mmCIF file of C-alpha atoms in Angstrom:
data_model
loop_
_atom_site.group_PDB
_atom_site.id
_atom_site.type_symbol
_atom_site.label_atom_id
_atom_site.label_comp_id
_atom_site.label_asym_id
_atom_site.label_seq_id
_atom_site.Cartn_x
_atom_site.Cartn_y
_atom_site.Cartn_z
ATOM 1 C CA MET A 29 34.551 33.326 -91.477
ATOM 2 C CA LEU A 30 30.644 31.927 -92.193
ATOM 3 C CA GLN A 31 32.052 28.136 -92.031
ATOM 4 C CA ASP A 32 34.124 28.550 -88.371
ATOM 5 C CA SER A 33 31.138 30.235 -87.083
ATOM 6 C CA ILE A 34 29.287 27.032 -88.253
ATOM 7 C CA SER A 35 32.110 24.818 -86.995
ATOM 8 C CA ASN A 36 31.395 26.221 -83.456
ATOM 9 C CA GLN A 37 27.524 25.032 -83.077
ATOM 10 C CA PHE A 38 28.626 21.556 -83.413
ATOM 11 C CA ALA A 39 30.911 19.368 -81.156
ATOM 12 C CA THR A 40 32.029 17.010 -83.935
ATOM 13 C CA THR A 41 33.623 18.287 -87.629
ATOM 14 C CA PHE A 42 33.765 15.234 -90.415
ATOM 15 C CA LEU A 43 35.528 16.098 -93.690
ATOM 16 C CA VAL A 44 33.609 15.473 -96.662
ATOM 17 C CA CYS A 45 35.733 15.095 -99.559
ATOM 18 C CA GLY A 46 33.811 15.480 -102.775
ATOM 19 C CA GLY A 47 31.164 17.418 -101.112
ATOM 20 C CA SER A 48 29.410 18.823 -104.479
ATOM 21 C CA GLY A 49 28.789 15.316 -105.447
ATOM 22 C CA GLN A 50 25.687 13.052 -105.148
ATOM 23 C CA ILE A 51 26.781 11.368 -101.483
ATOM 24 C CA GLY A 52 28.421 14.586 -100.628
ATOM 25 C CA GLN A 53 25.847 17.003 -101.040
ATOM 26 C CA SER A 54 23.426 14.784 -98.845
ATOM 27 C CA ILE A 55 25.770 13.546 -96.181
ATOM 28 C CA VAL A 56 26.333 17.610 -95.882
ATOM 29 C CA GLN A 57 22.440 18.529 -96.065
ATOM 30 C CA GLN A 58 21.508 15.616 -93.010
ATOM 31 C CA ALA A 59 24.904 16.187 -90.944
ATOM 32 C CA PRO A 60 23.381 19.397 -89.095
ATOM 33 C CA GLY A 61 20.635 16.986 -88.102
ATOM 34 C CA ARG A 62 22.674 14.335 -86.463
ATOM 35 C CA GLY A 63 24.428 18.040 -84.189
ATOM 36 C CA ILE A 64 27.530 17.208 -87.215
ATOM 37 C CA ASN A 65 29.560 19.726 -88.664
ATOM 38 C CA ALA A 66 29.846 18.460 -92.391
ATOM 39 C CA VAL A 67 33.042 20.496 -93.602
ATOM 40 C CA ALA A 68 33.000 20.118 -97.389
ATOM 41 C CA PRO A 69 35.322 21.857 -99.607
ATOM 42 C CA SER A 70 35.699 22.427 -102.774
ATOM 43 C CA SER A 71 37.637 20.634 -105.073
ATOM 44 C CA ARG A 72 39.653 23.961 -105.984
ATOM 45 C CA ALA A 73 39.984 24.872 -101.904
ATOM 46 C CA LEU A 74 40.793 21.248 -100.826
ATOM 47 C CA ASP A 75 42.565 19.085 -103.848
ATOM 48 C CA ILE A 76 42.447 15.291 -103.086
ATOM 49 C CA THR A 77 45.882 14.815 -105.016
ATOM 50 C CA ASN A 78 47.719 17.488 -103.140
ATOM 51 C CA ALA A 79 49.604 16.111 -100.038
ATOM 52 C CA ALA A 80 49.966 19.781 -98.715
ATOM 53 C CA SER A 81 46.021 20.848 -99.218
ATOM 54 C CA ILE A 82 45.211 17.869 -97.343
ATOM 55 C CA ASP A 83 47.281 18.641 -94.525
ATOM 56 C CA ALA A 84 46.636 22.187 -94.738
ATOM 57 C CA ALA A 85 42.199 20.778 -94.182
ATOM 58 C CA LEU A 86 43.013 18.786 -91.226
ATOM 59 C CA ARG A 87 44.604 21.552 -89.057
ATOM 60 C CA ARG A 88 42.090 24.139 -90.076
ATOM 61 C CA TYR A 89 39.146 21.620 -89.677
ATOM 62 C CA GLN A 90 40.247 19.390 -86.717
ATOM 63 C CA PRO A 91 37.859 17.035 -88.078
ATOM 64 C CA ALA A 92 37.066 13.592 -86.040
ATOM 65 C CA LEU A 93 36.601 11.210 -89.369
ATOM 66 C CA ILE A 94 37.376 11.982 -93.147
ATOM 67 C CA ILE A 95 34.088 10.805 -95.408
ATOM 68 C CA ASN A 96 35.779 10.133 -98.983
ATOM 69 C CA SER A 97 33.184 10.820 -101.856
ATOM 70 C CA ALA A 98 35.109 12.547 -104.153
ATOM 71 C CA ALA A 99 35.721 10.376 -107.389
ATOM 72 C CA TYR A 100 36.157 10.321 -110.693
ATOM 73 C CA THR A 101 33.113 9.110 -111.959
ATOM 74 C CA ASP A 102 32.935 9.820 -116.013
ATOM 75 C CA VAL A 103 32.903 5.939 -116.750
ATOM 76 C CA ASP A 104 33.770 6.540 -120.365
ATOM 77 C CA GLY A 105 35.645 9.403 -119.936
ATOM 78 C CA ALA A 106 38.069 7.179 -118.225
ATOM 79 C CA GLU A 107 39.015 5.141 -120.989
ATOM 80 C CA HIS A 108 40.248 7.948 -123.054
ATOM 81 C CA ASP A 109 41.661 10.232 -120.016
ATOM 82 C CA ALA A 110 43.219 7.447 -117.704
ATOM 83 C CA THR A 111 45.909 9.502 -116.415
ATOM 84 C CA ARG A 112 43.436 11.582 -114.452
ATOM 85 C CA ALA A 113 41.287 8.722 -113.579
ATOM 86 C CA TYR A 114 44.238 7.296 -111.513
ATOM 87 C CA ALA A 115 45.256 10.783 -110.095
ATOM 88 C CA ILE A 116 41.659 10.831 -108.593
ATOM 89 C CA ASN A 117 40.751 7.054 -107.563
ATOM 90 C CA ARG A 118 44.012 5.843 -106.745
ATOM 91 C CA ASP A 119 46.295 8.862 -106.093
ATOM 92 C CA GLY A 120 44.291 10.913 -104.343
ATOM 93 C CA VAL A 121 43.450 8.532 -102.374
ATOM 94 C CA HIS A 122 46.827 7.606 -101.545
ATOM 95 C CA ARG A 123 47.286 10.579 -100.368
ATOM 96 C CA LEU A 124 44.062 10.799 -98.017
ATOM 97 C CA ALA A 125 45.466 7.804 -96.570
ATOM 98 C CA GLU A 126 48.529 9.080 -95.369
ATOM 99 C CA ALA A 127 46.990 11.769 -94.176
ATOM 100 C CA ALA A 128 44.265 10.599 -92.509
ATOM 101 C CA ASP A 129 47.362 7.765 -90.977
ATOM 102 C CA ARG A 130 49.328 10.664 -89.688
ATOM 103 C CA ALA A 131 46.525 12.300 -88.035
ATOM 104 C CA GLY A 132 45.380 9.192 -86.509
ATOM 105 C CA ILE A 133 42.223 10.064 -87.729
ATOM 106 C CA PRO A 134 39.817 7.599 -89.722
ATOM 107 C CA ILE A 135 38.344 7.253 -93.255
ATOM 108 C CA PHE A 136 35.303 5.941 -94.452
ATOM 109 C CA HIS A 137 35.079 5.569 -98.433
ATOM 110 C CA ILE A 138 32.560 4.914 -101.067
ATOM 111 C CA SER A 139 33.683 2.481 -103.816
ATOM 112 C CA THR A 140 31.948 1.243 -106.341
ATOM 113 C CA ASP A 141 30.480 -2.582 -107.862
ATOM 114 C CA TYR A 142 32.882 -2.075 -110.630
ATOM 115 C CA VAL A 143 35.110 -3.626 -108.720
ATOM 116 C CA PHE A 144 33.591 -6.574 -110.473
ATOM 117 C CA SER A 145 33.512 -8.446 -113.294
ATOM 118 C CA GLY A 146 30.085 -8.656 -113.966
ATOM 119 C CA ASN A 147 30.234 -12.376 -115.259
ATOM 120 C CA GLY A 148 28.936 -13.858 -112.144
ATOM 121 C CA ASN A 149 25.233 -15.074 -111.716
ATOM 122 C CA ARG A 150 24.570 -14.383 -107.612
ATOM 123 C CA ALA A 151 25.426 -11.379 -105.678
ATOM 124 C CA TYR A 152 29.090 -10.519 -104.885
ATOM 125 C CA ALA A 153 30.344 -10.750 -101.204
ATOM 126 C CA GLU A 154 33.390 -9.230 -99.954
ATOM 127 C CA THR A 155 35.050 -11.979 -100.460
ATOM 128 C CA GLU A 156 34.734 -12.645 -104.111
ATOM 129 C CA PRO A 157 37.557 -11.701 -106.568
ATOM 130 C CA THR A 158 37.549 -8.420 -108.344
ATOM 131 C CA GLU A 159 38.225 -8.253 -111.984
ATOM 132 C CA PRO A 160 37.234 -4.819 -113.322
ATOM 133 C CA CYS A 161 36.426 -4.757 -116.545
ATOM 134 C CA SER A 162 36.978 -0.934 -117.465
ATOM 135 C CA VAL A 163 39.747 1.763 -116.542
ATOM 136 C CA TYR A 164 37.142 3.282 -114.136
ATOM 137 C CA GLY A 165 36.639 -0.199 -112.018
ATOM 138 C CA ALA A 166 40.592 -0.454 -111.823
ATOM 139 C CA SER A 167 41.325 2.883 -110.779
ATOM 140 C CA LYS A 168 38.383 2.507 -108.087
ATOM 141 C CA LEU A 169 39.908 -0.666 -107.469
ATOM 142 C CA ALA A 170 43.302 0.706 -107.155
ATOM 143 C CA GLY A 171 42.180 3.080 -104.327
ATOM 144 C CA GLU A 172 41.042 0.421 -102.682
ATOM 145 C CA HIS A 173 44.360 -1.423 -101.560
ATOM 146 C CA ILE A 174 46.419 1.774 -101.168
ATOM 147 C CA LEU A 175 43.575 2.585 -98.351
ATOM 148 C CA THR A 176 43.413 -0.779 -97.223
ATOM 149 C CA GLU A 177 47.502 -0.506 -97.184
ATOM 150 C CA LEU A 178 47.943 2.478 -95.815
ATOM 151 C CA THR A 179 45.714 2.416 -92.777
ATOM 152 C CA ALA A 180 44.230 0.070 -90.198
ATOM 153 C CA ARG A 181 40.888 2.058 -89.602
ATOM 154 C CA HIS A 182 38.808 2.464 -92.795
ATOM 155 C CA LEU A 183 35.199 1.694 -94.146
ATOM 156 C CA VAL A 184 35.174 1.016 -97.716
ATOM 157 C CA ILE A 185 31.660 1.206 -99.188
ATOM 158 C CA ARG A 186 30.752 -0.458 -102.172
ATOM 159 C CA THR A 187 27.418 0.905 -103.951
ATOM 160 C CA SER A 188 25.763 1.006 -107.118
ATOM 161 C CA TRP A 189 23.804 2.823 -109.376
ATOM 162 C CA VAL A 190 23.429 5.719 -107.584
ATOM 163 C CA TYR A 191 20.605 8.718 -107.930
ATOM 164 C CA SER A 192 19.473 11.480 -106.304
ATOM 165 C CA THR A 193 18.170 14.963 -106.682
ATOM 166 C CA HIS A 194 21.846 16.545 -107.082
ATOM 167 C CA GLY A 195 24.093 16.115 -110.459
ATOM 168 C CA LYS A 196 23.639 13.617 -113.083
ATOM 169 C CA ASN A 197 22.125 10.043 -112.675
ATOM 170 C CA PHE A 198 19.691 7.696 -114.558
ATOM 171 C CA VAL A 199 16.376 8.454 -112.592
ATOM 172 C CA LYS A 200 16.915 12.609 -113.494
ATOM 173 C CA THR A 201 18.228 11.378 -117.757
ATOM 174 C CA MET A 202 15.322 9.446 -117.714
ATOM 175 C CA LEU A 203 12.840 12.109 -116.560
ATOM 176 C CA ARG A 204 14.645 14.539 -119.179
ATOM 177 C CA LEU A 205 14.072 12.219 -121.932
ATOM 178 C CA GLY A 206 10.753 10.998 -121.071
ATOM 179 C CA ARG A 207 9.905 14.721 -121.340
ATOM 180 C CA GLU A 208 11.857 15.248 -124.886
ATOM 181 C CA ARG A 209 10.700 11.844 -126.582
ATOM 182 C CA SER A 210 8.099 9.504 -127.352
ATOM 183 C CA GLU A 211 10.399 6.605 -127.025
ATOM 184 C CA LEU A 212 13.355 5.154 -125.740
ATOM 185 C CA SER A 213 15.693 2.223 -126.176
ATOM 186 C CA ILE A 214 16.765 0.765 -122.721
ATOM 187 C CA VAL A 215 19.385 -2.061 -121.801
ATOM 188 C CA ASP A 216 17.793 -4.632 -120.027
ATOM 189 C CA ASP A 217 20.470 -7.166 -120.218
ATOM 190 C CA GLN A 218 22.604 -5.296 -116.809
ATOM 191 C CA ILE A 219 21.161 -6.142 -114.010
ATOM 192 C CA GLY A 220 22.322 -4.651 -110.740
ATOM 193 C CA CYS A 221 20.264 -2.307 -107.662
ATOM 194 C CA PRO A 222 19.746 0.981 -107.637
ATOM 195 C CA THR A 223 20.592 3.442 -104.822
ATOM 196 C CA TYR A 224 19.510 6.229 -103.066
ATOM 197 C CA ALA A 225 22.013 8.653 -102.307
ATOM 198 C CA VAL A 226 20.472 10.425 -99.418
ATOM 199 C CA SER A 227 19.913 6.105 -98.042
ATOM 200 C CA ILE A 228 24.221 6.320 -97.949
ATOM 201 C CA ALA A 229 24.203 9.688 -96.797
ATOM 202 C CA ARG A 230 22.236 8.753 -93.497
ATOM 203 C CA THR A 231 24.176 5.573 -93.589
ATOM 204 C CA LEU A 232 27.438 7.117 -92.979
ATOM 205 C CA LEU A 233 26.257 9.675 -90.718
ATOM 206 C CA GLU A 234 25.515 6.982 -88.212
ATOM 207 C CA LEU A 235 28.714 4.915 -88.570
ATOM 208 C CA GLY A 236 30.106 8.148 -87.972
ATOM 209 C CA SER A 237 28.201 9.159 -84.968
ATOM 210 C CA ARG A 238 28.584 4.977 -83.732
ATOM 211 C CA TYR A 239 32.361 5.899 -84.123
ATOM 212 C CA VAL A 240 32.392 9.049 -82.403
ATOM 213 C CA GLN A 241 30.485 7.524 -79.235
ATOM 214 C CA GLU A 242 32.463 4.072 -78.974
ATOM 215 C CA GLY A 243 35.665 5.208 -80.574
ATOM 216 C CA GLU A 244 35.970 1.997 -82.668
ATOM 217 C CA LEU A 245 34.112 0.198 -86.005
ATOM 218 C CA PRO A 246 34.298 -3.233 -86.954
ATOM 219 C CA TRP A 247 36.799 -1.928 -90.022
ATOM 220 C CA GLY A 248 36.923 -3.121 -93.108
ATOM 221 C CA ILE A 249 35.275 -3.618 -97.276
ATOM 222 C CA TYR A 250 31.680 -3.235 -96.713
ATOM 223 C CA HIS A 251 28.901 -3.755 -99.602
ATOM 224 C CA TYR A 252 25.617 -1.046 -99.031
ATOM 225 C CA SER A 253 22.465 -0.916 -101.748
ATOM 226 C CA GLY A 254 19.453 -1.258 -102.795
ATOM 227 C CA GLY A 255 17.437 -3.972 -103.624
ATOM 228 C CA PRO A 256 16.287 -5.897 -105.106
ATOM 229 C CA ALA A 257 17.874 -6.650 -108.548
ATOM 230 C CA CYS A 258 16.583 -5.188 -111.739
ATOM 231 C CA SER A 259 17.823 -4.375 -114.996
ATOM 232 C CA TRP A 260 18.036 -1.102 -116.816
ATOM 233 C CA TYR A 261 14.870 -1.471 -118.110
ATOM 234 C CA GLU A 262 12.671 -2.444 -114.687
ATOM 235 C CA PHE A 263 14.723 0.534 -113.355
ATOM 236 C CA ALA A 264 13.070 3.110 -116.038
ATOM 237 C CA SER A 265 9.804 1.424 -116.486
ATOM 238 C CA GLU A 266 9.079 2.167 -112.002
ATOM 239 C CA ILE A 267 10.535 5.301 -112.747
ATOM 240 C CA PHE A 268 7.687 6.665 -115.530
ATOM 241 C CA LYS A 269 5.029 4.933 -113.516
ATOM 242 C CA GLN A 270 5.896 6.378 -109.932
ATOM 243 C CA ALA A 271 6.730 10.268 -112.200
ATOM 244 C CA ILE A 272 3.214 9.923 -113.972
ATOM 245 C CA ALA A 273 1.751 8.954 -110.649
ATOM 246 C CA PHE A 274 3.229 12.274 -108.830
ATOM 247 C CA GLY A 275 2.490 14.291 -111.914
ATOM 248 C CA LEU A 276 5.741 14.914 -112.998
ATOM 249 C CA LEU A 277 4.629 13.326 -116.780
ATOM 250 C CA GLU A 278 1.302 13.033 -118.472
ATOM 251 C CA SER A 279 2.481 9.522 -120.105
ATOM 252 C CA ALA A 280 5.625 7.504 -120.062
ATOM 253 C CA PRO A 281 7.443 7.301 -123.574
ATOM 254 C CA LYS A 282 7.460 3.752 -124.735
ATOM 255 C CA LEU A 283 9.937 1.764 -123.733
ATOM 256 C CA ASN A 284 11.952 -0.995 -125.532
ATOM 257 C CA PRO A 285 14.083 -3.678 -124.087
ATOM 258 C CA ILE A 286 17.719 -3.584 -125.701
ATOM 259 C CA LEU A 287 20.784 -5.344 -125.526
ATOM 260 C CA THR A 288 23.874 -4.483 -124.442
ATOM 261 C CA SER A 289 25.440 -5.274 -128.007
ATOM 262 C CA ASN A 290 22.809 -2.744 -129.143
ATOM 263 C CA TYR A 291 24.096 0.410 -127.596
ATOM 264 C CA PRO A 292 27.751 0.227 -127.492
ATOM 265 C CA THR A 293 29.828 2.329 -125.437
ATOM 266 C CA PRO A 294 33.627 3.332 -124.550
ATOM 267 C CA ALA A 295 33.371 1.448 -121.250
ATOM 268 C CA CYS A 296 33.029 -1.940 -120.475
ATOM 269 C CA ARG A 297 29.774 -2.319 -117.865
ATOM 270 C CA PRO A 298 29.653 -5.139 -115.828
ATOM 271 C CA ALA A 299 26.274 -7.694 -116.685
ATOM 272 C CA TRP A 300 26.241 -8.600 -113.277
ATOM 273 C CA SER A 301 26.590 -5.630 -110.883
ATOM 274 C CA VAL A 302 25.174 -7.215 -107.819
ATOM 275 C CA LEU A 303 26.227 -6.851 -104.422
ATOM 276 C CA ASP A 304 25.467 -8.630 -101.631
ATOM 277 C CA CYS A 305 24.661 -6.935 -98.336
ATOM 278 C CA GLN A 306 24.519 -9.255 -95.668
ATOM 279 C CA LYS A 307 28.288 -8.824 -94.027
ATOM 280 C CA PHE A 308 27.083 -5.032 -93.610
ATOM 281 C CA GLU A 309 23.499 -5.909 -92.173
ATOM 282 C CA SER A 310 24.472 -8.174 -89.869
ATOM 283 C CA THR A 311 27.365 -6.350 -88.508
ATOM 284 C CA PHE A 312 25.904 -2.770 -88.015
ATOM 285 C CA GLY A 313 22.131 -3.856 -87.841
ATOM 286 C CA ILE A 314 21.517 -1.588 -90.386
ATOM 287 C CA PRO A 315 18.613 -3.030 -93.488
ATOM 288 C CA THR A 316 19.091 -1.848 -96.457
ATOM 289 C CA ASN A 317 16.090 -0.896 -98.168
ATOM 290 C CA ASP A 318 14.062 -2.064 -101.663
ATOM 291 C CA TRP A 319 14.705 0.421 -104.173
ATOM 292 C CA ARG A 320 11.238 1.338 -105.301
ATOM 293 C CA SER A 321 10.367 2.742 -101.917
ATOM 294 C CA GLU A 322 12.984 4.862 -101.729
ATOM 295 C CA LEU A 323 12.066 6.078 -105.773
ATOM 296 C CA HIS A 324 9.375 7.087 -104.028
ATOM 297 C CA ASP A 325 11.082 9.139 -101.204
ATOM 298 C CA PHE A 326 12.989 10.546 -103.823
ATOM 299 C CA PHE A 327 10.103 11.663 -105.665
ATOM 300 C CA CYS A 328 8.900 12.787 -102.776
ATOM 301 C CA GLY A 329 11.762 15.071 -102.410
ATOM 302 C CA VAL A 330 11.120 16.193 -105.890
ATOM 303 C CA ASN A 331 10.339 19.857 -106.468
ATOM 304 C CA CYS A 332 11.574 21.175 -110.188
ATOM 305 C CA LEU A 333 13.834 18.943 -112.382
#
């Protein structure tokens, strides 16, 4: 098979769960440049809620590392379908953690800023109390708890406001709406940190490479996001500024800052969603990046959106 022939070209294989998502696709694209074969079976081929499916994938690919970027990420949808959200974000992680521990394989797991309440006014450190205000956040936190209980060799990477050229995200939505409308209302009282999926993937591959070379890592929970903090309104303003500079839009729509209360949604969103990344930077010596510079990189990679 094609996948098997590709695997033989590389000394190291990583099994990527959620390979069709923003982070998963970025990992798969970057991995060959690091001499890594990132195997990313479809959700049908690898069902993380099914122990037998996971065990079969581990036997077939013999990965050195599992990277789990699979998740139920429909924040509003989770309010109406908590069963499915928990099935993937908690139970799927449970099955992966059990399988990884049995096989002696470390696991990198992507989590979210939504595990926090959003009621703070300073950047959340990893030691801050968690108190999710949505089903999505609660299901992701449940997955974290199970993973950390079942296997010692884990990295939980909490990140925020992820965007890329793949899939659905705020940047692509703004570009689409900017072509369709002359005026937009954007929430200005939710504060967070946009993070480019390409950088998350690059960082995960770097840490994975270190593990392969050294056989160990400082395991635990870490925060990784872009900076500095901004509101959705400020993020949108910069998106349109750069889109015009790159010739993707002739002009920007008029942007009106609004309060969250003026844009009700089924799920609660954290008003304050800023992650403190100092532990990550000091432990691994990998700096986080300015999201405005990374947005520029995003536009450099855009062909046609």
